[in-house]
C-alpha cells in the first residue's frame, strides 16, 4: 500500500468536487460502516467504495482503481489475522466447529470476526479514495476559508496526512538499503520479521525529525504566522454533483442506522 494517500491528479467527477464535500461523504460512509451490523449492508458498502474508485479513476486512468484494489488486498491480509484472532478468542455462543474436547469455534466468534473484517475494510477505503482525489492545499484552504479553522490547525492536519506517504517511502528506502547489505527480510515467521523491522525505526525517527525541522523553517520563511482566511484567493464553489454526493452519503448512513 505504498503511497496510498498521495494525490492522484485527474479530470474525473470526484476530482472536480468541493474538497469538503468529499471528506464529509467519506466520514458519513465510515460512520455507516460502524452503525450497521448487517453483513450484506457492509458488503454493499465495500462495493460502493469500489464503484467510487472506478468513477474517480477517470479517462485517462489516474490509477485510483488500481490503488484501491491494492489497499483492499492489503486490508484483506491484515483482516485475515484479525478474523482468526477473533474466532479463537471468543468463547460465547454455540460451538459450530469443535477442535478439542474443551475448545471450539463458536457462531458468535465467526460473526464478530466477519463483522470486524467488513467494518475495517468498509471504513478504511472511503477516506483513502477521497484523499487520493483531493489536493491537500485545496483542503487546507477550504478548511480555513469555509469552516473558519485557524490556518495553523488546518496546516497541521494536512501536513500529518502528507507526511504519512513520506514516512512510508523513507521506511521502504531504509529496508532496501538493509537488503543491499545482505539482510534478508523475506522470512516466513511474522514475529521474527517484526523483530527485524523494529530497530529500523530509529533511523526513520532521526530522518523524520530532520524533515519536520526543515519543513517548519520553510513554513516560517513563507510567512506561516501571517496566513489568514483572506490570504486564500481561490474560490471553491459547491456544484450539483456535490449535493448529490452528500445526499447519497446521508442515505447510506440512514440505511446503516435503520438496518
mmCIF file of C-alpha atoms in Angstrom:
data_model
loop_
_atom_site.group_PDB
_atom_site.id
_atom_site.type_symbol
_atom_site.label_atom_id
_atom_site.label_comp_id
_atom_site.label_asym_id
_atom_site.label_seq_id
_atom_site.Cartn_x
_atom_site.Cartn_y
_atom_site.Cartn_z
ATOM 1 C CA UNK A 1 0.000 0.000 0.000
ATOM 2 C CA UNK A 2 2.882 2.293 -0.801
ATOM 3 C CA UNK A 3 1.804 5.901 -1.358
ATOM 4 C CA UNK A 4 -1.822 5.162 -0.530
ATOM 5 C CA UNK A 5 -2.508 8.786 0.474
ATOM 6 C CA UNK A 6 -0.642 10.550 -2.343
ATOM 7 C CA UNK A 7 -2.710 12.872 -4.504
ATOM 8 C CA UNK A 8 -3.598 11.482 -7.927
ATOM 9 C CA UNK A 9 -4.283 14.270 -10.401
ATOM 10 C CA UNK A 10 -7.106 13.739 -12.853
ATOM 11 C CA UNK A 11 -10.203 15.179 -14.509
ATOM 12 C CA UNK A 12 -12.898 12.879 -13.114
ATOM 13 C CA UNK A 13 -16.135 13.967 -11.435
ATOM 14 C CA UNK A 14 -14.660 13.305 -7.988
ATOM 15 C CA UNK A 15 -11.603 15.442 -8.751
ATOM 16 C CA UNK A 16 -13.789 18.444 -9.623
ATOM 17 C CA UNK A 17 -15.948 18.262 -6.498
ATOM 18 C CA UNK A 18 -15.614 20.520 -3.473
ATOM 19 C CA UNK A 19 -12.870 19.256 -1.118
ATOM 20 C CA UNK A 20 -15.050 19.454 1.996
ATOM 21 C CA UNK A 21 -17.947 17.573 0.401
ATOM 22 C CA UNK A 22 -15.631 14.666 -0.454
ATOM 23 C CA UNK A 23 -14.228 14.457 3.068
ATOM 24 C CA UNK A 24 -17.702 14.822 4.593
ATOM 25 C CA UNK A 25 -19.122 11.987 2.484
ATOM 26 C CA UNK A 26 -16.187 9.724 3.370
ATOM 27 C CA UNK A 27 -16.924 10.365 7.066
ATOM 28 C CA UNK A 28 -20.603 9.512 6.501
ATOM 29 C CA UNK A 29 -19.660 6.206 4.858
ATOM 30 C CA UNK A 30 -17.245 5.397 7.683
ATOM 31 C CA UNK A 31 -19.972 6.129 10.247
ATOM 32 C CA UNK A 32 -22.423 3.909 8.337
ATOM 33 C CA UNK A 33 -19.920 1.040 8.483
ATOM 34 C CA UNK A 34 -19.816 1.230 12.279
ATOM 35 C CA UNK A 35 -23.548 1.821 12.709
ATOM 36 C CA UNK A 36 -24.669 -1.328 10.926
ATOM 37 C CA UNK A 37 -24.240 -4.968 11.943
ATOM 38 C CA UNK A 38 -25.793 -6.265 8.734
ATOM 39 C CA UNK A 39 -23.282 -8.344 6.775
ATOM 40 C CA UNK A 40 -24.967 -7.729 3.414
ATOM 41 C CA UNK A 41 -25.067 -3.967 4.031
ATOM 42 C CA UNK A 42 -21.338 -3.933 4.817
ATOM 43 C CA UNK A 43 -20.623 -5.930 1.665
ATOM 44 C CA UNK A 44 -22.633 -3.399 -0.333
ATOM 45 C CA UNK A 45 -20.594 -0.587 1.273
ATOM 46 C CA UNK A 46 -17.387 -2.195 0.033
ATOM 47 C CA UNK A 47 -18.951 -2.454 -3.439
ATOM 48 C CA UNK A 48 -19.918 1.251 -3.266
ATOM 49 C CA UNK A 49 -16.311 2.144 -2.398
ATOM 50 C CA UNK A 50 -15.043 0.225 -5.405
ATOM 51 C CA UNK A 51 -17.611 1.985 -7.626
ATOM 52 C CA UNK A 52 -16.448 5.375 -6.298
ATOM 53 C CA UNK A 53 -12.867 4.383 -7.074
ATOM 54 C CA UNK A 54 -13.910 3.462 -10.620
ATOM 55 C CA UNK A 55 -15.657 6.834 -11.015
ATOM 56 C CA UNK A 56 -12.632 8.707 -9.668
ATOM 57 C CA UNK A 57 -10.305 6.715 -11.890
ATOM 58 C CA UNK A 58 -11.473 8.717 -14.900
ATOM 59 C CA UNK A 59 -10.337 8.602 -18.512
ATOM 60 C CA UNK A 60 -7.399 8.600 -18.974
ATOM 61 C CA UNK A 61 -6.817 6.499 -15.882
ATOM 62 C CA UNK A 62 -5.182 8.206 -12.916
ATOM 63 C CA UNK A 63 -4.501 4.904 -11.129
ATOM 64 C CA UNK A 64 -7.116 5.303 -8.379
ATOM 65 C CA UNK A 65 -8.862 1.990 -9.028
ATOM 66 C CA UNK A 66 -5.560 0.111 -9.080
ATOM 67 C CA UNK A 67 -4.518 1.753 -5.803
ATOM 68 C CA UNK A 68 -7.873 0.976 -4.202
ATOM 69 C CA UNK A 69 -7.632 -2.681 -5.199
ATOM 70 C CA UNK A 70 -4.117 -2.762 -3.741
ATOM 71 C CA UNK A 71 -5.374 -1.293 -0.452
ATOM 72 C CA UNK A 72 -8.233 -3.788 -0.481
ATOM 73 C CA UNK A 73 -5.742 -6.623 -0.902
ATOM 74 C CA UNK A 74 -3.596 -5.316 1.967
ATOM 75 C CA UNK A 75 -6.619 -4.925 4.224
ATOM 76 C CA UNK A 76 -7.708 -8.471 3.410
ATOM 77 C CA UNK A 77 -4.358 -9.866 4.552
ATOM 78 C CA UNK A 78 -4.447 -7.882 7.791
ATOM 79 C CA UNK A 79 -8.119 -8.686 8.369
ATOM 80 C CA UNK A 80 -7.471 -12.410 7.955
ATOM 81 C CA UNK A 81 -5.202 -12.316 11.003
ATOM 82 C CA UNK A 82 -7.812 -10.347 12.997
ATOM 83 C CA UNK A 83 -10.534 -12.792 11.944
ATOM 84 C CA UNK A 84 -8.520 -15.791 13.168
ATOM 85 C CA UNK A 85 -7.786 -13.943 16.415
ATOM 86 C CA UNK A 86 -11.490 -13.251 16.950
ATOM 87 C CA UNK A 87 -12.707 -16.804 16.345
ATOM 88 C CA UNK A 88 -10.034 -18.190 18.658
ATOM 89 C CA UNK A 89 -10.582 -15.654 21.456
ATOM 90 C CA UNK A 90 -14.403 -15.527 21.647
ATOM 91 C CA UNK A 91 -15.870 -18.405 23.626
ATOM 92 C CA UNK A 92 -19.539 -17.355 23.822
ATOM 93 C CA UNK A 93 -22.204 -18.871 21.608
ATOM 94 C CA UNK A 94 -22.749 -22.342 20.217
ATOM 95 C CA UNK A 95 -19.782 -24.395 19.071
ATOM 96 C CA UNK A 96 -20.031 -24.987 15.308
ATOM 97 C CA UNK A 97 -16.547 -26.390 14.755
ATOM 98 C CA UNK A 98 -15.124 -28.370 17.700
ATOM 99 C CA UNK A 99 -11.335 -28.598 17.749
ATOM 100 C CA UNK A 100 -10.749 -30.351 21.064
ATOM 101 C CA UNK A 101 -12.988 -31.622 23.843
ATOM 102 C CA UNK A 102 -12.997 -28.235 25.605
ATOM 103 C CA UNK A 103 -12.234 -25.881 22.730
ATOM 104 C CA UNK A 104 -14.013 -24.984 19.519
ATOM 105 C CA UNK A 105 -15.048 -22.191 17.164
ATOM 106 C CA UNK A 106 -18.410 -20.606 18.019
ATOM 107 C CA UNK A 107 -21.011 -18.931 15.834
ATOM 108 C CA UNK A 108 -20.620 -15.669 17.772
ATOM 109 C CA UNK A 109 -16.876 -15.713 17.149
ATOM 110 C CA UNK A 110 -17.363 -16.227 13.407
ATOM 111 C CA UNK A 111 -19.982 -13.470 13.205
ATOM 112 C CA UNK A 112 -17.948 -10.965 15.232
ATOM 113 C CA UNK A 113 -14.811 -11.755 13.273
ATOM 114 C CA UNK A 114 -16.637 -11.315 9.972
ATOM 115 C CA UNK A 115 -18.152 -8.011 11.125
ATOM 116 C CA UNK A 116 -14.724 -6.768 12.218
ATOM 117 C CA UNK A 117 -13.211 -7.586 8.830
ATOM 118 C CA UNK A 118 -16.041 -5.987 6.853
ATOM 119 C CA UNK A 119 -16.198 -2.881 9.037
ATOM 120 C CA UNK A 120 -12.446 -2.349 8.860
ATOM 121 C CA UNK A 121 -12.484 -2.622 5.067
ATOM 122 C CA UNK A 122 -15.626 -0.539 4.518
ATOM 123 C CA UNK A 123 -14.443 2.229 6.875
ATOM 124 C CA UNK A 124 -10.864 2.471 5.568
ATOM 125 C CA UNK A 125 -11.492 2.609 1.816
ATOM 126 C CA UNK A 126 -13.646 5.784 1.512
ATOM 127 C CA UNK A 127 -11.220 8.140 3.262
ATOM 128 C CA UNK A 128 -8.304 6.793 1.230
ATOM 129 C CA UNK A 129 -10.275 7.214 -2.014
ATOM 130 C CA UNK A 130 -11.403 10.762 -1.275
ATOM 131 C CA UNK A 131 -7.989 11.965 -0.075
ATOM 132 C CA UNK A 132 -6.401 10.472 -3.207
ATOM 133 C CA UNK A 133 -8.560 12.744 -5.399
ATOM 134 C CA UNK A 134 -8.286 15.838 -3.157
ATOM 135 C CA UNK A 135 -5.432 18.305 -3.353
ATOM 136 C CA UNK A 136 -4.292 18.897 0.227
ATOM 137 C CA UNK A 137 -3.636 22.581 -0.466
ATOM 138 C CA UNK A 138 -7.266 22.973 -1.571
ATOM 139 C CA UNK A 139 -8.404 21.066 1.516
ATOM 140 C CA UNK A 140 -6.484 23.313 3.912
ATOM 141 C CA UNK A 141 -7.691 26.446 2.094
ATOM 142 C CA UNK A 142 -11.346 25.399 2.321
ATOM 143 C CA UNK A 143 -10.960 24.452 5.988
ATOM 144 C CA UNK A 144 -9.664 27.969 6.682
ATOM 145 C CA UNK A 145 -11.986 29.876 4.357
ATOM 146 C CA UNK A 146 -15.236 27.938 4.787
ATOM 147 C CA UNK A 147 -15.010 26.360 8.236
ATOM 148 C CA UNK A 148 -13.075 29.312 9.751
ATOM 149 C CA UNK A 149 -10.495 26.967 11.230
ATOM 150 C CA UNK A 150 -7.218 28.743 12.131
ATOM 151 C CA UNK A 151 -4.605 28.166 9.463
ATOM 152 C CA UNK A 152 -2.083 26.572 11.829
ATOM 153 C CA UNK A 153 -4.573 23.811 12.731
ATOM 154 C CA UNK A 154 -5.530 23.200 9.098
ATOM 155 C CA UNK A 155 -1.851 23.114 8.163
ATOM 156 C CA UNK A 156 -1.120 20.627 10.945
ATOM 157 C CA UNK A 157 -3.955 18.354 9.770
ATOM 158 C CA UNK A 158 -2.941 18.335 6.110
ATOM 159 C CA UNK A 159 0.766 18.019 6.986
ATOM 160 C CA UNK A 160 0.025 14.904 9.038
ATOM 161 C CA UNK A 161 -1.690 13.362 6.014
ATOM 162 C CA UNK A 162 1.106 14.491 3.696
ATOM 163 C CA UNK A 163 3.838 13.011 5.894
ATOM 164 C CA UNK A 164 2.305 9.507 6.016
ATOM 165 C CA UNK A 165 3.372 8.560 2.453
ATOM 166 C CA UNK A 166 6.689 10.357 3.019
ATOM 167 C CA UNK A 167 7.437 8.218 6.082
ATOM 168 C CA UNK A 168 6.317 5.120 4.195
ATOM 169 C CA UNK A 169 8.725 5.952 1.367
ATOM 170 C CA UNK A 170 11.522 6.602 3.869
ATOM 171 C CA UNK A 171 10.903 3.243 5.564
ATOM 172 C CA UNK A 172 10.945 1.484 2.190
ATOM 173 C CA UNK A 173 14.287 3.117 1.383
ATOM 174 C CA UNK A 174 15.763 2.041 4.725
ATOM 175 C CA UNK A 175 14.607 -1.565 4.218
ATOM 176 C CA UNK A 176 16.031 -1.629 0.675
ATOM 177 C CA UNK A 177 19.369 -0.305 1.941
ATOM 178 C CA UNK A 178 19.448 -3.057 4.563
ATOM 179 C CA UNK A 179 18.688 -5.649 1.878
ATOM 180 C CA UNK A 180 21.619 -4.302 -0.135
ATOM 181 C CA UNK A 181 23.801 -5.006 2.910
ATOM 182 C CA UNK A 182 22.705 -8.644 2.945
ATOM 183 C CA UNK A 183 19.838 -8.546 5.458
ATOM 184 C CA UNK A 184 17.081 -10.978 4.470
ATOM 185 C CA UNK A 185 13.612 -9.657 5.319
ATOM 186 C CA UNK A 186 11.798 -12.376 3.371
ATOM 187 C CA UNK A 187 11.221 -14.606 6.395
ATOM 188 C CA UNK A 188 8.028 -16.563 6.956
ATOM 189 C CA UNK A 189 7.935 -16.045 10.727
ATOM 190 C CA UNK A 190 5.983 -12.761 11.265
ATOM 191 C CA UNK A 191 7.355 -12.260 14.802
ATOM 192 C CA UNK A 192 10.935 -12.582 13.555
ATOM 193 C CA UNK A 193 10.196 -10.104 10.765
ATOM 194 C CA UNK A 194 8.745 -7.603 13.258
ATOM 195 C CA UNK A 195 11.866 -8.016 15.410
ATOM 196 C CA UNK A 196 13.998 -7.161 12.379
ATOM 197 C CA UNK A 197 11.938 -4.107 11.425
ATOM 198 C CA UNK A 198 11.678 -2.509 14.907
ATOM 199 C CA UNK A 199 15.397 -1.465 15.054
ATOM 200 C CA UNK A 200 14.912 0.319 11.719
ATOM 201 C CA UNK A 201 12.509 2.761 13.407
ATOM 202 C CA UNK A 202 15.495 4.631 14.920
ATOM 203 C CA UNK A 203 16.906 5.917 11.600
ATOM 204 C CA UNK A 204 13.339 6.602 10.462
ATOM 205 C CA UNK A 205 12.762 8.729 13.578
ATOM 206 C CA UNK A 206 16.000 10.651 13.021
ATOM 207 C CA UNK A 207 15.195 11.391 9.374
ATOM 208 C CA UNK A 208 11.623 12.355 10.340
ATOM 209 C CA UNK A 209 12.831 14.917 12.881
ATOM 210 C CA UNK A 210 15.114 16.426 10.243
ATOM 211 C CA UNK A 211 12.266 16.672 7.732
ATOM 212 C CA UNK A 212 9.947 18.252 10.303
ATOM 213 C CA UNK A 213 12.580 20.818 11.237
ATOM 214 C CA UNK A 214 13.274 21.745 7.606
ATOM 215 C CA UNK A 215 9.541 21.945 6.865
ATOM 216 C CA UNK A 216 8.886 24.235 9.827
ATOM 217 C CA UNK A 217 11.751 26.511 8.786
ATOM 218 C CA UNK A 218 10.424 26.700 5.219
ATOM 219 C CA UNK A 219 6.908 27.478 6.505
ATOM 220 C CA UNK A 220 8.168 30.322 8.699
ATOM 221 C CA UNK A 221 10.124 31.813 5.793
ATOM 222 C CA UNK A 222 6.900 31.830 3.735
ATOM 223 C CA UNK A 223 5.024 33.829 6.391
ATOM 224 C CA UNK A 224 3.286 30.981 8.186
ATOM 225 C CA UNK A 225 2.189 33.106 11.154
ATOM 226 C CA UNK A 226 0.682 35.789 8.902
ATOM 227 C CA UNK A 227 -1.655 33.470 6.992
ATOM 228 C CA UNK A 228 -5.376 34.245 7.441
ATOM 229 C CA UNK A 229 -8.555 33.261 5.613
ATOM 230 C CA UNK A 230 -8.240 36.415 3.475
ATOM 231 C CA UNK A 231 -4.958 35.075 2.021
ATOM 232 C CA UNK A 232 -6.834 32.410 0.050
ATOM 233 C CA UNK A 233 -7.664 33.943 -3.320
ATOM 234 C CA UNK A 234 -9.064 30.777 -4.932
ATOM 235 C CA UNK A 235 -12.859 30.417 -4.856
ATOM 236 C CA UNK A 236 -14.349 26.987 -4.152
ATOM 237 C CA UNK A 237 -17.985 26.577 -5.171
ATOM 238 C CA UNK A 238 -20.447 23.794 -4.482
ATOM 239 C CA UNK A 239 -21.898 22.190 -7.597
ATOM 240 C CA UNK A 240 -24.883 19.967 -8.242
ATOM 241 C CA UNK A 241 -22.663 16.863 -8.102
ATOM 242 C CA UNK A 242 -21.565 17.850 -4.583
ATOM 243 C CA UNK A 243 -25.142 17.943 -3.303
ATOM 244 C CA UNK A 244 -25.909 14.626 -4.990
ATOM 245 C CA UNK A 245 -22.866 13.034 -3.365
ATOM 246 C CA UNK A 246 -23.777 14.427 0.075
ATOM 247 C CA UNK A 247 -27.354 13.160 -0.220
ATOM 248 C CA UNK A 248 -26.012 9.793 -1.294
ATOM 249 C CA UNK A 249 -23.723 9.649 1.748
ATOM 250 C CA UNK A 250 -26.558 10.696 4.059
ATOM 251 C CA UNK A 251 -28.812 7.978 2.586
ATOM 252 C CA UNK A 252 -26.085 5.395 3.198
ATOM 253 C CA UNK A 253 -25.741 6.494 6.829
ATOM 254 C CA UNK A 254 -29.514 6.423 7.315
ATOM 255 C CA UNK A 255 -29.637 2.930 5.825
ATOM 256 C CA UNK A 256 -26.884 1.772 8.164
ATOM 257 C CA UNK A 257 -28.735 3.151 11.212
ATOM 258 C CA UNK A 258 -32.049 1.588 10.146
ATOM 259 C CA UNK A 259 -30.556 -1.831 9.391
#
